[in-house]
């Protein structure tokens, strides 16, 4: 019996993932191993201390990405299953893909890659870029298209991060420039390349409902609670890590309060917008990452958190409709307002901080751990000594320019590639609908036994 044509697009996902996982099984069997147990008790205790100090942060980040971010994306009322599942799938796919690329680029010695918790953590940071970027096309792209976005974005991210952190020596311990800004403009580039100059009309299933907004707000609260771990995990243990946690908490607290103020003032009836609360409350965590471990006064963290929330809310209120109207730019989750604008604000704050903030009374310096696992602060201090404070400020600005330029260009090319018919982009009528990917029966509609077949046939006709 022949396979119905409507089933063909759904076969792509298991085929793609099956080939990918099979290839990784072979790669892991041949090249990846664990470090040999240390024979000395001193070294064993050192490794144990490193694991016990890192793993709680790692678990916090896991909760952020799997639960918090997944729930944040459920604001689309009929796309909750897809948002949660595709986010979870994309995280695992991107993490494994980044682990392979990181190992080949930085850790391939004598034919082997030695795996440890730090390398896995850095791979998750790379995966975050894909999770953020696909927010621009959420609901209008198929799972295969999302996987292609991650496949293309991860190597570009690794290359840009090397240029920004290693070559330019940019200080960015919380990934404000390397992760948030890069992933935002990569996602916007993908959206522009995929949809080109066509205006995407408001879909009837695109409007949030009170229940979907409530679940999304729960995701915001989870992200808000665990965000300091995301910023501080790569800091030098001790003063720098302590400072990063405190600055992040202050910035996010200020952004939460400022979001309520800005949202109520911008609405005519002085009521709060759920979308503003879901995003503006997190804007402080995005902006503070680049300066979190710097020796600056607490009031600076509060001010940066407040400014980032204002920028985020104003972006949702005015900039997003303007970009959609003038540039026909589709940004489903508002990643430009949550990650792009606060990220640029944080980068500008880092330029000011480098020019103004000197060593604190304890003599500590801004510091971070490099992706390769070494201490990058010593190298950065040496670069600062050679180029001066003004040179470091210029490097911070140059890092922002590299992140925006490289991500936009790569995103545009990736978006054009997503237009290939074989990637099975869903037809407009079936966007934002779980029924296209999940076996779900809506009791309110009570469809007949042949409805799924008819819907699949209609979808195929629209796609052709």
Coordinates of N, CA, C and O in Angstrom, one line a residue, residues 132 172 174-185 188 227 251-252 255-256 258-259 276 278-292 300-301 303-316 319-320 331 333-351 400 404:
X132 N 16.8 30.8 21.2 CA 16.3 32.2 21.1 C 16.0 32.6 19.7 O 14.9 33.2 19.4
X172 N 32.5 39.7 28.4 CA 31.1 39.4 28.3 C 30.8 38.1 29.0 O 30.5 37.1 28.4
X174 N 28.4 37.1 30.8 CA 27.0 36.6 30.8 C 26.4 36.4 29.5 O 25.2 36.1 29.3
X175 N 27.2 36.6 28.4 CA 26.8 36.3 27.1 C 25.8 37.3 26.5 O 25.1 37.0 25.5
X176 N 25.8 38.5 27.0 CA 24.9 39.6 26.5 C 25.2 39.8 25.0 O 24.2 39.9 24.2
X177 N 26.5 40.0 24.6 CA 26.8 40.2 23.2 C 26.9 38.9 22.4 O 26.3 38.8 21.3
X178 N 27.6 38.0 22.9 CA 27.9 36.7 22.2 C 26.7 35.8 22.0 O 26.6 35.1 21.0
X179 N 25.8 35.9 23.0 CA 24.6 35.0 22.9 C 23.3 35.8 22.6 O 22.7 35.5 21.6
X180 N 23.0 36.8 23.4 CA 21.7 37.4 23.2 C 21.6 38.3 22.0 O 20.7 38.1 21.2
X181 N 22.6 39.1 21.8 CA 22.6 40.0 20.6 C 22.8 39.1 19.3 O 22.0 39.3 18.3
X182 N 23.7 38.2 19.4 CA 23.9 37.4 18.2 C 22.7 36.6 17.8 O 22.3 36.6 16.6
X183 N 22.1 35.9 18.8 CA 20.9 35.0 18.5 C 19.7 35.9 18.0 O 19.0 35.4 17.2
X184 N 19.6 37.0 18.6 CA 18.4 37.9 18.2 C 18.5 38.3 16.7 O 17.6 38.1 16.0
X185 N 19.7 38.8 16.3 CA 19.7 39.3 14.9 C 19.9 38.1 13.9 O 19.5 38.3 12.7
X188 N 16.2 37.3 13.5 CA 15.6 38.3 12.6 C 16.0 38.1 11.1 O 15.2 38.3 10.2
X227 N 17.9 32.9 36.6 CA 18.8 33.7 35.7 C 20.1 34.0 36.3 O 21.1 34.0 35.6
X251 N 19.5 43.9 39.1 CA 19.1 44.4 37.8 C 17.7 43.8 37.4 O 16.8 44.5 36.9
X252 N 17.5 42.5 37.7 CA 16.2 41.9 37.4 C 15.1 42.3 38.3 O 13.9 42.4 37.9
X255 N 14.1 45.6 36.9 CA 13.4 45.5 35.6 C 12.0 45.0 35.8 O 11.1 45.4 35.1
X256 N 11.8 44.2 36.8 CA 10.4 43.7 37.1 C 9.5 44.9 37.6 O 8.4 45.0 37.1
X258 N 10.1 48.2 37.1 CA 9.9 49.1 36.0 C 9.0 48.7 34.9 O 8.3 49.5 34.3
X259 N 9.0 47.4 34.6 CA 8.0 46.9 33.6 C 6.6 47.2 34.0 O 5.8 47.6 33.2
X276 N 4.1 42.4 28.1 CA 5.1 43.2 28.7 C 5.7 42.6 30.0 O 6.9 42.5 30.1
X278 N 5.8 39.3 30.7 CA 6.5 38.1 30.3 C 7.9 38.4 29.8 O 8.8 37.6 30.0
X279 N 8.1 39.6 29.2 CA 9.4 39.8 28.6 C 10.2 40.9 29.4 O 11.4 40.8 29.6
X280 N 9.5 42.0 29.7 CA 10.2 43.1 30.4 C 10.9 42.7 31.7 O 11.9 43.2 32.1
X281 N 10.3 41.8 32.4 CA 10.8 41.4 33.7 C 12.1 40.7 33.6 O 12.9 40.6 34.5
X282 N 12.4 40.2 32.4 CA 13.7 39.4 32.1 C 14.7 40.3 31.5 O 15.9 39.9 31.3
X283 N 14.4 41.5 31.0 CA 15.3 42.3 30.2 C 16.5 42.7 31.1 O 17.6 42.8 30.5
X284 N 16.4 42.9 32.3 CA 17.5 43.3 33.2 C 18.6 42.2 33.2 O 19.8 42.5 33.2
X285 N 18.2 40.9 33.2 CA 19.1 39.8 33.1 C 19.9 39.8 31.8 O 21.1 39.4 31.8
X286 N 19.3 40.2 30.7 CA 20.0 40.2 29.4 C 21.0 41.3 29.4 O 22.2 41.1 29.0
X287 N 20.6 42.5 29.9 CA 21.5 43.6 29.8 C 22.7 43.6 30.8 O 23.8 44.0 30.5
X288 N 22.5 43.0 32.0 CA 23.5 43.0 33.0 C 24.6 42.0 32.7 O 25.7 42.2 33.3
X289 N 24.4 41.0 31.9 CA 25.4 40.0 31.7 C 26.8 40.4 31.3 O 27.8 39.9 31.7
X290 N 26.9 41.5 30.5 CA 28.2 41.9 30.0 C 29.0 42.6 31.0 O 30.2 42.7 30.9
X291 N 28.3 43.2 32.1 CA 29.1 43.9 33.1 C 28.8 43.3 34.5 O 29.2 44.0 35.5
X292 N 28.3 42.1 34.6 CA 27.8 41.6 35.9 C 29.0 41.4 36.8 O 28.8 41.6 38.0
X300 N 24.3 51.1 39.8 CA 24.5 51.0 38.4 C 23.7 49.8 37.9 O 23.1 49.8 36.8
X301 N 23.7 48.7 38.7 CA 22.9 47.5 38.3 C 21.4 47.8 38.3 O 20.6 47.4 37.4
X303 N 20.0 50.8 37.9 CA 19.7 51.7 36.7 C 19.7 50.9 35.4 O 18.8 51.2 34.6
X304 N 20.6 50.0 35.2 CA 20.7 49.3 34.0 C 19.4 48.4 33.8 O 18.9 48.2 32.8
X305 N 19.0 47.7 35.0 CA 17.8 46.9 34.9 C 16.6 47.7 34.6 O 15.7 47.3 33.8
X306 N 16.5 48.9 35.1 CA 15.3 49.8 34.9 C 15.3 50.2 33.4 O 14.3 50.2 32.7
X307 N 16.5 50.7 32.9 CA 16.5 51.1 31.5 C 16.2 50.0 30.5 O 15.5 50.2 29.5
X308 N 16.7 48.8 30.8 CA 16.5 47.7 29.9 C 15.0 47.3 29.9 O 14.5 47.0 28.8
X309 N 14.3 47.4 31.0 CA 12.9 47.1 31.0 C 12.1 48.2 30.2 O 11.2 47.8 29.5
X310 N 12.5 49.4 30.4 CA 11.8 50.5 29.6 C 12.0 50.3 28.1 O 11.1 50.5 27.3
X311 N 13.2 50.0 27.7 CA 13.5 49.8 26.3 C 12.7 48.6 25.8 O 12.2 48.7 24.6
X312 N 12.6 47.6 26.5 CA 11.9 46.4 26.1 C 10.4 46.7 25.9 O 9.8 46.3 24.9
X313 N 9.8 47.3 26.9 CA 8.4 47.6 26.8 C 8.1 48.6 25.7 O 7.1 48.5 24.9
X314 N 8.9 49.6 25.6 CA 8.7 50.6 24.5 C 8.9 49.9 23.1 O 8.2 50.3 22.1
X315 N 9.8 48.9 23.0 CA 10.0 48.2 21.8 C 8.7 47.4 21.4 O 8.3 47.4 20.2
X316 N 8.1 46.8 22.4 CA 6.9 46.0 22.1 C 5.7 47.0 21.7 O 4.9 46.7 20.8
X319 N 8.1 49.9 18.5 CA 9.1 49.5 17.5 C 8.6 48.3 16.7 O 8.8 48.2 15.5
X320 N 8.1 47.3 17.4 CA 7.6 46.1 16.7 C 6.6 46.3 15.6 O 6.7 45.9 14.5
X331 N 8.5 39.0 13.8 CA 9.2 38.7 15.0 C 8.1 38.1 16.0 O 7.6 38.9 16.8
X333 N 8.0 36.2 18.7 CA 8.1 36.2 20.2 C 8.7 37.5 20.7 O 8.9 37.7 21.9
X334 N 8.9 38.5 19.8 CA 9.5 39.7 20.2 C 10.9 39.6 20.7 O 11.3 40.3 21.7
X335 N 11.7 38.8 20.0 CA 13.1 38.6 20.5 C 13.9 39.8 20.4 O 14.9 40.0 21.1
X336 N 13.5 40.7 19.5 CA 14.3 42.0 19.3 C 14.1 42.8 20.6 O 15.0 43.5 21.0
X337 N 12.9 42.8 21.2 CA 12.7 43.6 22.3 C 13.3 43.0 23.6 O 13.7 43.8 24.5
X338 N 13.3 41.7 23.7 CA 13.9 41.1 24.9 C 15.4 40.8 24.9 O 16.1 41.0 25.9
X339 N 15.9 40.5 23.7 CA 17.3 40.1 23.6 C 18.1 41.1 22.8 O 19.3 41.4 23.2
X340 N 17.6 41.7 21.8 CA 18.3 42.6 21.0 C 18.5 44.0 21.6 O 19.7 44.4 21.8
X341 N 17.4 44.7 21.9 CA 17.6 46.1 22.5 C 18.2 46.1 23.8 O 19.2 46.9 24.0
X342 N 17.8 45.2 24.8 CA 18.6 45.2 26.1 C 20.0 44.8 25.9 O 20.9 45.2 26.6
X343 N 20.3 43.9 24.9 CA 21.7 43.5 24.6 C 22.5 44.6 24.2 O 23.7 44.8 24.6
X344 N 22.0 45.4 23.3 CA 22.7 46.6 22.8 C 22.9 47.6 23.9 O 24.0 48.2 24.1
X345 N 21.9 47.8 24.7 CA 22.0 48.7 25.9 C 23.1 48.2 26.9 O 23.9 48.9 27.4
X346 N 23.2 46.8 27.1 CA 24.2 46.3 27.9 C 25.6 46.5 27.3 O 26.6 46.8 28.1
X347 N 25.7 46.3 26.0 CA 27.0 46.5 25.4 C 27.5 48.0 25.5 O 28.6 48.2 25.8
X348 N 26.5 48.9 25.3 CA 26.9 50.3 25.5 C 27.3 50.6 27.0 O 28.2 51.3 27.3
X349 N 26.6 49.9 27.9 CA 27.0 50.1 29.3 C 28.4 49.5 29.6 O 29.1 50.0 30.5
X350 N 28.8 48.5 28.9 CA 30.1 47.9 29.1 C 31.2 48.9 28.6 O 32.3 48.9 29.2
X351 N 30.9 49.6 27.6 CA 31.9 50.6 27.1 C 32.0 51.7 28.2 O 33.2 52.1 28.5
X400 N 30.3 44.2 19.6 CA 28.9 44.3 19.3 C 28.6 44.4 17.8 O 27.7 43.8 17.2
X404 N 26.3 41.7 15.6 CA 25.2 42.1 14.8 C 25.4 41.8 13.3 O 24.5 41.2 12.6

